[in-house]
XYZ file of C-alpha atoms in Angstrom:
602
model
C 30.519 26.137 90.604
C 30.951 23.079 88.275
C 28.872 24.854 85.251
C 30.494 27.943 85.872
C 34.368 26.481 85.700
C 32.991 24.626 82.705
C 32.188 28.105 80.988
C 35.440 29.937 82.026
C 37.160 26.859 80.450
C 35.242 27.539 77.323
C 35.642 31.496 77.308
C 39.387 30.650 77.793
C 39.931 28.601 74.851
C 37.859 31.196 72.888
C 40.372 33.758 74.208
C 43.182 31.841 73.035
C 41.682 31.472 69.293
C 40.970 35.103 69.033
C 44.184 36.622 70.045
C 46.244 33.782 67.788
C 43.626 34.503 64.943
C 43.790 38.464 65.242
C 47.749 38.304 65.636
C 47.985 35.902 62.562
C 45.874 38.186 60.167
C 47.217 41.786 61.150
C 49.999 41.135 59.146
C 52.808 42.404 61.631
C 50.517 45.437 62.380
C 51.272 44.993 66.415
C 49.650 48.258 67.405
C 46.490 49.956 67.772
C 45.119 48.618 65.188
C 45.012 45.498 66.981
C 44.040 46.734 70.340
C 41.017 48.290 68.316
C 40.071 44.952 66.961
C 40.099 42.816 69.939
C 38.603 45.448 72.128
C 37.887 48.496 70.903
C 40.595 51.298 72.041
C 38.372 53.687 73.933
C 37.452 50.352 76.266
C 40.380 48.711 75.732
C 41.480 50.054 79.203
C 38.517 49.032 81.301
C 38.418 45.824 79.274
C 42.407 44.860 79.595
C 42.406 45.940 83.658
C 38.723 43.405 84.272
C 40.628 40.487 82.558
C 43.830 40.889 84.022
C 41.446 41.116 87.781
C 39.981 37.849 86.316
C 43.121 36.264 85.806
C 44.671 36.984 88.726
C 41.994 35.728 90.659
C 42.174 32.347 88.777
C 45.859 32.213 89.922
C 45.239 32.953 93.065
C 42.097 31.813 94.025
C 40.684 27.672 95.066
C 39.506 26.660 91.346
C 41.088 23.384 90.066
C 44.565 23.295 88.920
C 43.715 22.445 85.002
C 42.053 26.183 85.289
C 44.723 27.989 86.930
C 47.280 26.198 83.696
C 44.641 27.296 81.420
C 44.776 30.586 82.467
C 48.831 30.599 82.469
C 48.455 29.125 78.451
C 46.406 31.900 77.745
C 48.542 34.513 79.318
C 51.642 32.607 77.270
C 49.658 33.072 74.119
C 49.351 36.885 74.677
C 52.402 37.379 75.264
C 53.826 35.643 72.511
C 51.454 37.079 70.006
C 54.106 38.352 68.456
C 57.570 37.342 67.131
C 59.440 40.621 68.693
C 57.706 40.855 72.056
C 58.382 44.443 72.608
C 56.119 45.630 69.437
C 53.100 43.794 71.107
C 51.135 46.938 72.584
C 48.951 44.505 74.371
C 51.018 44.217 77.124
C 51.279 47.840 77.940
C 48.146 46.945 79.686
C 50.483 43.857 81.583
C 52.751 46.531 83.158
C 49.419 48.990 84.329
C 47.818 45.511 85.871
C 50.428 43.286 87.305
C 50.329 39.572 86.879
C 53.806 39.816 89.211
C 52.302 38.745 92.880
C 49.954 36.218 91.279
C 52.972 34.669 90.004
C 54.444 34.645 93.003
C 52.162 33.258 94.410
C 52.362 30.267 92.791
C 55.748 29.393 92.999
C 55.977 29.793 96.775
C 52.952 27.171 97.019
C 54.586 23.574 97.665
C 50.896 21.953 96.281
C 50.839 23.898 92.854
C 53.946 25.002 92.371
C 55.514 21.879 91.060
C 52.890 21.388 88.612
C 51.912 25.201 87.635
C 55.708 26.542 88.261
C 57.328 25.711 84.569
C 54.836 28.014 82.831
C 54.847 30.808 85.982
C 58.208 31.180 85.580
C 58.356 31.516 81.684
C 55.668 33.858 81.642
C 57.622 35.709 84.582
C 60.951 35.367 82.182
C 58.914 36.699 78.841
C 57.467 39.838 80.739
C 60.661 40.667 81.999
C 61.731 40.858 78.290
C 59.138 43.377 77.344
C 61.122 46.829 76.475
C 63.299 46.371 78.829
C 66.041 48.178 77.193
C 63.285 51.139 76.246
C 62.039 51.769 79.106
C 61.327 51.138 83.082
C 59.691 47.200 83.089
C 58.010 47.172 86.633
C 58.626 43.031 85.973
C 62.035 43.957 86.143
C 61.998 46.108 88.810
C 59.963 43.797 90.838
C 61.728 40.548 90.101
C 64.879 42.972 91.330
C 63.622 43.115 94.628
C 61.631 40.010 95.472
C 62.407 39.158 98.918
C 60.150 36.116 99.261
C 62.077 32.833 100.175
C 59.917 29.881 99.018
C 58.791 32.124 95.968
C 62.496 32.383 95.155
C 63.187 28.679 96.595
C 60.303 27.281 94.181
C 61.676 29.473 91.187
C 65.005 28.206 91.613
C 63.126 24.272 92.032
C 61.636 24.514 88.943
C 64.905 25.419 87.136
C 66.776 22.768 88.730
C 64.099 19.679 88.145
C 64.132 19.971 84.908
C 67.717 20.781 84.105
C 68.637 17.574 86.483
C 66.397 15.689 84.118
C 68.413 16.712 81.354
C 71.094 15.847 83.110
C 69.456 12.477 84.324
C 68.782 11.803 80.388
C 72.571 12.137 79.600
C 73.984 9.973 81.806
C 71.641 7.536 81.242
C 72.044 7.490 77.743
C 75.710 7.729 78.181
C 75.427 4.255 80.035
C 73.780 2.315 77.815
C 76.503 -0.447 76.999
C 76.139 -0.572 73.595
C 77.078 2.566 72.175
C 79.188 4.778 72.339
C 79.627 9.018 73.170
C 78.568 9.754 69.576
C 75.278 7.442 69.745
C 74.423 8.973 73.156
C 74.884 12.205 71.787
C 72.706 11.482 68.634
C 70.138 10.390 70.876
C 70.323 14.012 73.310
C 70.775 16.564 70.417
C 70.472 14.517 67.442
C 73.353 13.630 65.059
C 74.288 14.589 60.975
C 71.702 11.840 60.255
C 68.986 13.522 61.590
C 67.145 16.424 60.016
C 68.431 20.034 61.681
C 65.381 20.832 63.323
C 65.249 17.946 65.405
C 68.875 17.853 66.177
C 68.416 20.923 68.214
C 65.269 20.285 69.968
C 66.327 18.941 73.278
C 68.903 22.122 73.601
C 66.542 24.599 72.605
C 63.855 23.558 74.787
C 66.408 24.236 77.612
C 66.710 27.821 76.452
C 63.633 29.301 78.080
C 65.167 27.520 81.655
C 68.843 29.477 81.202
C 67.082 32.393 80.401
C 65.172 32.357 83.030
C 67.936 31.186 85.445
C 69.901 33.800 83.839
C 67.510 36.863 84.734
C 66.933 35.743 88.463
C 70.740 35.186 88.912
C 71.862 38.749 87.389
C 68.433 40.807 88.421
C 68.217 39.631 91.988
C 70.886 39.437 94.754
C 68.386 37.502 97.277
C 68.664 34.721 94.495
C 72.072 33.865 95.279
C 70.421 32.224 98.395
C 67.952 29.732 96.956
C 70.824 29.032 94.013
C 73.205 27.527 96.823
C 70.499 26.304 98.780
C 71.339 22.966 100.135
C 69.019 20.042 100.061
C 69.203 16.096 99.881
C 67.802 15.189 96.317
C 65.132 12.255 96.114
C 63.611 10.084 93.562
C 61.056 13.201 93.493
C 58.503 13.919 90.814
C 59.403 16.594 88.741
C 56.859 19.678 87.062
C 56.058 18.518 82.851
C 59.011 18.973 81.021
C 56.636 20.445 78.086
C 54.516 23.439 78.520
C 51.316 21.720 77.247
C 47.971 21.183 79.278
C 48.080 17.311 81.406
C 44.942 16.452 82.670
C 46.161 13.470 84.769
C 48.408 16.322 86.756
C 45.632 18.813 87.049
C 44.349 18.075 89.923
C 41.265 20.128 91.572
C 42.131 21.621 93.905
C 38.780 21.040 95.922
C 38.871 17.408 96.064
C 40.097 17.265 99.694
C 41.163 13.936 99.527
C 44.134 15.491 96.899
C 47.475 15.762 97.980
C 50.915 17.382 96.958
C 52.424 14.164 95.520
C 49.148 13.813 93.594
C 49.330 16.692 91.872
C 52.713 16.208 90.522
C 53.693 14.378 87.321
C 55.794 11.079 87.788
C 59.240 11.530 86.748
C 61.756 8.366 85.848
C 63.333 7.777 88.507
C 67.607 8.380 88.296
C 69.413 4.768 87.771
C 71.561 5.647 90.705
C 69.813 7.951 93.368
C 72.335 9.557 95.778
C 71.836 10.982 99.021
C 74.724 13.845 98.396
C 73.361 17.116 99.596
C 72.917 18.846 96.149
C 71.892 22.273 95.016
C 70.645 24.007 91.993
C 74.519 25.437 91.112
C 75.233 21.811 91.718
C 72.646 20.999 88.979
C 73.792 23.736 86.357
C 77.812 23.062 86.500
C 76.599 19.676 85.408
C 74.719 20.955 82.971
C 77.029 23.296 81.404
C 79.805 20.487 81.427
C 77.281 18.928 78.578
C 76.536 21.584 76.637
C 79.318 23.534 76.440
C 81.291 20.156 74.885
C 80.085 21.023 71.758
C 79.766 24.521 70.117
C 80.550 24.539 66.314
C 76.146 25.208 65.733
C 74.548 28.507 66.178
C 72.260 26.542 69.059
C 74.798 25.030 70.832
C 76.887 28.010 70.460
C 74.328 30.166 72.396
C 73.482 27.870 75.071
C 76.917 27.831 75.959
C 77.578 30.963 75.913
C 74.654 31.816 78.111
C 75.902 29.411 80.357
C 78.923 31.131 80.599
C 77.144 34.617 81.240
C 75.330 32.921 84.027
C 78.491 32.139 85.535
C 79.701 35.119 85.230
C 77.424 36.735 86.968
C 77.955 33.787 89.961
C 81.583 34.520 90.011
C 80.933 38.526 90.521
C 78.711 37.743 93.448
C 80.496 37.928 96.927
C 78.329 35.784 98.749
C 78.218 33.109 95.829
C 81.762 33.374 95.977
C 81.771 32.686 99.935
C 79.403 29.689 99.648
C 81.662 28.438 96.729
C 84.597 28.490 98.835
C 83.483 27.693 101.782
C 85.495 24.217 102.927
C 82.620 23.108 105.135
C 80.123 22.936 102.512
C 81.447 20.618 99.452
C 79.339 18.352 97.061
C 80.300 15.744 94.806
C 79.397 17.255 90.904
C 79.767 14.948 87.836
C 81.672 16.679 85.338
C 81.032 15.028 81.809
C 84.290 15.362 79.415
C 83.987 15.687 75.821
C 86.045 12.809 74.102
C 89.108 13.996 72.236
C 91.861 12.350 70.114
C 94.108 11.026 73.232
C 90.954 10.132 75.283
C 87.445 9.021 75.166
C 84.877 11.037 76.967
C 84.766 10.716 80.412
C 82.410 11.162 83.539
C 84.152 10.532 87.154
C 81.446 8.387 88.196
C 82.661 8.717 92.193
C 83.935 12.701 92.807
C 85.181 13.937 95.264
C 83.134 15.780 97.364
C 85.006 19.511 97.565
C 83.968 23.047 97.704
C 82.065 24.592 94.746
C 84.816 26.283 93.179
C 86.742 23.430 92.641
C 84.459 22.049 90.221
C 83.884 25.491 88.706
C 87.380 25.864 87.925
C 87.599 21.853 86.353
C 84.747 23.259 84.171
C 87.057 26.041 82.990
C 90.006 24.322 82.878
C 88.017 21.317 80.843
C 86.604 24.241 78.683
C 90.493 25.602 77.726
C 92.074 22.200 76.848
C 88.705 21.020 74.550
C 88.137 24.128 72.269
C 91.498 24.419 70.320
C 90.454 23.986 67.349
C 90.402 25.962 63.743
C 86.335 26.784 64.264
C 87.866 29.008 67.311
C 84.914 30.074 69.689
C 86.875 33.577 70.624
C 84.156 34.736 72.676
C 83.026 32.191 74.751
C 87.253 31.692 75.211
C 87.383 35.073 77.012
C 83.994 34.934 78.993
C 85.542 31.782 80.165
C 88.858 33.514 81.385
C 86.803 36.532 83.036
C 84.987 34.071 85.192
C 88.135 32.139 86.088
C 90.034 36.014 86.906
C 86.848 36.439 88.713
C 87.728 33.999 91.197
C 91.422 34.671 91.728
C 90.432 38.412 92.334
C 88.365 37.252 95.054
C 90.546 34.813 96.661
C 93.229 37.397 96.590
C 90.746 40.187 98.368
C 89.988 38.104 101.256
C 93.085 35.836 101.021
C 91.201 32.296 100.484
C 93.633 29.745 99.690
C 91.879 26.515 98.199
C 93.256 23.173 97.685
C 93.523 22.897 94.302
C 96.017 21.428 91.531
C 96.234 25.206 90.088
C 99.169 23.506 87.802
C 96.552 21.740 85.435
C 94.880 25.682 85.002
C 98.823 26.869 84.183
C 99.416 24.175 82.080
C 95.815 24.677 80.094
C 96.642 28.351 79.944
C 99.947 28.254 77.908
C 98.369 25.238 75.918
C 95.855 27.701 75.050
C 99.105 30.158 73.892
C 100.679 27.926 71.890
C 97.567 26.977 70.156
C 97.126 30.804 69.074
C 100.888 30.643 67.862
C 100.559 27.372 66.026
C 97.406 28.843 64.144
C 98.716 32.713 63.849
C 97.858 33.357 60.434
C 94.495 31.573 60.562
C 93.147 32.913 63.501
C 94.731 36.588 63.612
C 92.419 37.742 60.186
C 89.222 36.779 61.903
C 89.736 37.436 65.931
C 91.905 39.711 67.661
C 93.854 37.044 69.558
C 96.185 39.836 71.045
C 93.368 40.730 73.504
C 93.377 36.676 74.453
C 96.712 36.399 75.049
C 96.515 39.352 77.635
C 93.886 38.260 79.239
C 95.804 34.688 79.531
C 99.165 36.677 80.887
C 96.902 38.656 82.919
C 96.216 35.377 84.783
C 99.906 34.453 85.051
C 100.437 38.498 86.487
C 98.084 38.020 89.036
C 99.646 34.595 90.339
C 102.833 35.699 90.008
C 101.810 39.292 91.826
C 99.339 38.068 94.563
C 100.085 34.391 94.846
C 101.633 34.701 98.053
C 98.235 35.487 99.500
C 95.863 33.109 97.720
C 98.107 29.754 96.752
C 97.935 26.915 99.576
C 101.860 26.821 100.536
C 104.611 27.677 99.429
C 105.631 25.074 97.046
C 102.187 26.350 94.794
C 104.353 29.641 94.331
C 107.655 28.077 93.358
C 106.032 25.220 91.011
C 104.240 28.743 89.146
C 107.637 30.064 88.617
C 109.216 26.299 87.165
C 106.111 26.079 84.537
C 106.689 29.714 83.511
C 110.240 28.395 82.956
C 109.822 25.539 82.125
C 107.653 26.942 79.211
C 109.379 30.016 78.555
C 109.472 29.516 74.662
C 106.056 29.817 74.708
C 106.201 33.208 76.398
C 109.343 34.005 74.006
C 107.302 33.496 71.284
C 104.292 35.450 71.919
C 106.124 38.412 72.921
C 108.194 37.601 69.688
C 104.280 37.640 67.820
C 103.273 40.552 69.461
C 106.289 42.593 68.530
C 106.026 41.505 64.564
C 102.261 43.618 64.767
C 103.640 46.552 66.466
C 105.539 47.398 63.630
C 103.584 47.320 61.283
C 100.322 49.327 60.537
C 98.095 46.916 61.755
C 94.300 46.685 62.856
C 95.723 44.941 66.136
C 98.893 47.079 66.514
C 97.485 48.702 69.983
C 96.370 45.108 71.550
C 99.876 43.624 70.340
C 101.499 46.810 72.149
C 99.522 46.327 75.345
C 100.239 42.583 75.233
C 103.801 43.520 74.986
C 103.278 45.589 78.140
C 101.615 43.143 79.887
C 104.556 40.414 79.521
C 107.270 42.501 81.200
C 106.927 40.300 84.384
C 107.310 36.880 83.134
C 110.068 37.981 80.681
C 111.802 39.326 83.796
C 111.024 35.836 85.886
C 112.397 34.177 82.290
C 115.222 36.414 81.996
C 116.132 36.158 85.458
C 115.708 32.638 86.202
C 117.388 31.263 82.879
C 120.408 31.917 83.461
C 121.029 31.073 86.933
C 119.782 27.226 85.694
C 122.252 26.908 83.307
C 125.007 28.667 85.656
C 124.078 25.687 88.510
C 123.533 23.192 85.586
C 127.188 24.047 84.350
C 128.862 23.997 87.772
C 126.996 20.879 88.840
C 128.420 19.024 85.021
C 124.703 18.345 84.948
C 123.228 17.704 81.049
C 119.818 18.561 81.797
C 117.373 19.305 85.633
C 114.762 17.710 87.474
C 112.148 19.552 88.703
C 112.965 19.576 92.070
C 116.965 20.900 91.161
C 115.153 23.616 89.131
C 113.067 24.751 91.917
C 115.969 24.517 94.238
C 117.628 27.476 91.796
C 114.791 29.003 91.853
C 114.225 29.612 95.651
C 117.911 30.647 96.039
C 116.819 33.276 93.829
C 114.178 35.134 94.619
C 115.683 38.346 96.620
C 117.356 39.074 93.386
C 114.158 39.151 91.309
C 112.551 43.079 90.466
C 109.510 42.786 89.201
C 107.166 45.441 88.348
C 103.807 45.965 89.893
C 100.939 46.564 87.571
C 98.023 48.095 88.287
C 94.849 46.666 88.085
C 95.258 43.167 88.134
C 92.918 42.462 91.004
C 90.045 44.414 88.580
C 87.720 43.775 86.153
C 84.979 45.461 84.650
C 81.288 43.890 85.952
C 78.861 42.485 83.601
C 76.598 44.634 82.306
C 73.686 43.078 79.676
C 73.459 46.559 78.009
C 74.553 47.566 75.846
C 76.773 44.670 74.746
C 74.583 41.438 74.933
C 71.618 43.352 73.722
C 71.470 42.008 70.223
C 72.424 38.481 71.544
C 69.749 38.369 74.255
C 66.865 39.727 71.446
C 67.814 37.035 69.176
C 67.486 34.293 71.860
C 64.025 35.795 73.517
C 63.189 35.373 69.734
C 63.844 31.983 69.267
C 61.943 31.087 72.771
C 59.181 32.991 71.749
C 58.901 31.379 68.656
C 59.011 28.227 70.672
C 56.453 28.571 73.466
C 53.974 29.593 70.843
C 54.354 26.263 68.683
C 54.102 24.560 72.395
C 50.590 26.518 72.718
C 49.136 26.681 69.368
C 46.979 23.207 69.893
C 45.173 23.524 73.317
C 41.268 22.128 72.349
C 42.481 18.345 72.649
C 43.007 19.400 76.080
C 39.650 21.227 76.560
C 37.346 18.037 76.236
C 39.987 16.170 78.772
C 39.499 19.169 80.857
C 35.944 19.508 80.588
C 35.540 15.997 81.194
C 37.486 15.952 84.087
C 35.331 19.100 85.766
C 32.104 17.070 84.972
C 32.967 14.072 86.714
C 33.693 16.466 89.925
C 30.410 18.158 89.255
């Protein structure tokens, strides 16, 4: 058994060389050509179909551990053959034989999952990529459907380990006495000092993890449960946070004496271990309060905005939505702010604990007040609004009221309008900020609609109607904005009309409510309000109010990857790609480790 895991070892490796050499000399020729080389095409059939068997039974079967991870770096360097996966014709023969259950497999095994799972699930992620816009990708379809709890519960592990050891990294280095949010920053994602490359390495490497996060969380429903799945985290070992070959965590899996905790890698231990009941959406709000602090590079531009499509696709789900609100089941997530000009950045080192949502609308909120600046990221500003109209659709369906300080979202929100007012003329030649503002309004609309049946009390409702007051210049002067484009030819005339349109509420609460404050402030010989006089006027004045009811406030149109994101998600499975085959290229420093370690067994 010894000699013969010593020569599948060696036939590996060989398998590996030929398929990088091959790929490297065909000089982007992906197709037959290829197949002819390696194989031959009239065998190539018979051939592909009696490896994949062999794999599979690797995977699957009671060889050592460094074996089944050598077989998961060769699959890894088929698949990444090439730099646009869907032109490599090799893995034609991958959707015909199915690596799929063998995969499986692995991640719902508590012994080898830890240390096998990172590359099962990246392999699982890449083959999901193959033409999946072309054509039917049984991956896809299968990963669609996958019922299987601890598969899905070890997927969602692996994802969460390392991203909490991202996390993990940040605080600590965030700690550290001596410096301060820059130096801990230079030290995560690099700094101007440092040459580009490297400055993105750490965020990059976290790519292949959203992505796959990303397809599990928008392909499968059944996900939803092992995302929210509650656990108490320990000072656990966690799976390598590199996709290379470790001999000290491949361990046989025929010496009996071996054991779970054995065949996982040490991982430093947190500087503050809590006994909070944690989860993996615990894990990625945390994360996505990091990276989404800074976005002015193409690579931290992307991650956030995947992070944002992730969430998205959590704040669609109804039952992500009722664990999220759900008042018996709260956790305490650290929120990291970015420092700004009237503050330095900030980490609550105690939260609360409180429902999900909570701290998903803090992200947003966070995400609102920190982005105003002259690099404007448009997009990521309305993916950010769609999640947070999302939630307020759903509360208002099924009437959840939340305790929450919904004034710090209404005050974000018009900072957010006067921001595109103070930088019109910059911002209006390169975004349509019309289509912004609406979606901003559209916020207000559905407050001041459907508030009554979502708000906490009473005194939510009237303290919605004193901001919009309160801050009705702002309002003046976007409606003012919106009517300077719609008379004028102008490539946002239709979005300024609509905004327009979508403003006749709060002008009528403005309108309304103006006058009747200065009325009482007059009578009263009063110079100027307090809040509390204002909102006195203002409930002695509702049954005069008309408002109009607009449709489709409670609606929004559900994510949908294609055709839209299509361009964005090729460019990022091409920069992972790229990636995992670097991480792969060098694999024979590993083989003599590895063959040493099966000879000492033997």
């Amino acid at each position: 058994a010894g000699d013969n895991n010593i020569r599948k070892i060696n036939a590996l490796h060989t398998l590996c060389a030929l398929v990088r050499g091959i790929f490297r000399k065909s000089h982007g020729n992906c197709g037959f050509d290829v197949i002819n080389l390696l194989i031959g095409f009239d065998s190539a059939e018979s051939v592909m179909q009696s490896l994949i068997e062999s794999i599979n039974v690797l995977l699957t079967g009671d060889g050592p551990t460094n074996l089944k991870q050598l077989s998961l770096k060769f699959m890894l360097v088929l698949v990444t053959a090439t730099d646009n996966i869907s032109q490599n014709t090799l893995l034609e023969y991958l959707l015909i034989n199915s690596v799929f259950e063998s995969l499986v497999q692995i991640l719902g095994c508590r012994t080898i999952g830890p240390v096998l799972g990172h590359d099962a699930v990246l392999l699982l992620t890449l083959l999901v990529q193959y033409r999946k816009y072309e054509s039917a990708n049984p991956y896809v379809v299968k990963l669609s459907i996958l019922d299987d709890e601890l598969a899905l519960t070890g997927y969602a592990q692996i994802v969460s380990n390392l991203l909490s050891e991202f996390n993990r990294d940040y605080e600590n280095q965030s700690e550290e006495p001596s410096t301060g949010w820059f130096s801990a920053l230079a030290n995560m994602v690099g700094s101007m000092f440092v040459a580009e490359e490297k400055k993105m390495e750490l965020m990059r490497a976290n790519d292949s993890l959203l992505l796959a996060l990303y397809e599990a969380t928008h392909l499968n429903r059944n996900f939803i449960t092992a995302l929210t799945h509650s656990h108490t985290p320990t000072p656990a070992t966690t799976p390598p946070t590199s996709p290379t070959i470790t001999p000290s965590t491949a361990t046989p899996s025929e010496d009996k004496n071996s054991s779970p905790a054995q065949d996982r890698p040490a991982s430093p231990v947190p500087t503050s271990v809590t006994t909070q009941p944690t989860n993996l959406l615990v894990t990625f709000l945390q994360y996505s309060s990091i990276v989404t602090q800074e976005t002015k590079d193409l690579t931290r531009y992307n991650n956030a905005k995947l992070c944002l499509i992730i969430l998205t696709c959590i704040a669609e789900d109804q039952y992500a939505n009722s664990i999220m609100h759900d008042v018996n089941m709260t956790f305490r997530v650290m929120l990291h702010k970015m420092p700004m000009r009237h503050r330095k950045g900030r980490t609550e080192v105690n939260p609360p604990s409180r429902p999900l949502i909570c701290s998903l609308l803090d992200l947003m909120v966070e995400f609102v007040l920190s982005h105003l600046m002259k690099t404007f990221p448009m997009d990521l500003y309305v993916r950010c609004l769609g999640i947070i109209h999302r939630v307020l659709c759903y509360q208002k369906k099924l009437r959840v009221r939340i305790q929450y300080p919904w004034k710090q979202l209404w005050t974000a929100l018009i900072n957010l309008l006067k921001f595109l007012l103070s930088h019109e003329a910059h911002l209006v030649k390169k975004h349509n900020i019309f289509h912004l503002a609406s979606k901003v309004v559209n916020v207000f609309n559905l407050f001041v609609t459907y508030g009554d049946t979502f708000l906490p009390n009473p005194t939510s409702y009237d303290e919605l109607y004193y901001e919009i007051i309160r801050m009705h210049q702002i309002f003046d002067n976007i409606y003012s904005m919106a009517l300077r484009y719609t008379t004028t030819e102008s490539e946002h005339k239709d979005s300024a009309a609509k905004l327009i349109n979508h403003l006749v509420n709060i002008r009528a609460i403005i309108n309304h409510f103006s006058p009747k404050v200065e009325a009482w402030t007059a009578a009263n010989h009063l110079s100027s309000l307090t809040e509390e006089q204002v909102l006195e006027v203002v409930r002695g004045n509702y049954d005069t109010l008309t408002l109009k009811l607009q449709d489709s406030l409670d609606q929004f149109e559900r994510y949908s990857e294609k055709p839209r994101e299509t361009p964005f998600f090729t460019n990022q499975v091409r920069t992972i790609m790229s990636d995992v085959r670097k991480s792969v290229t060098n694999l024979s420093s590993h083989q003599h480790d590895a063959l040493q370690e099966l000879s000492a067994i033997m």
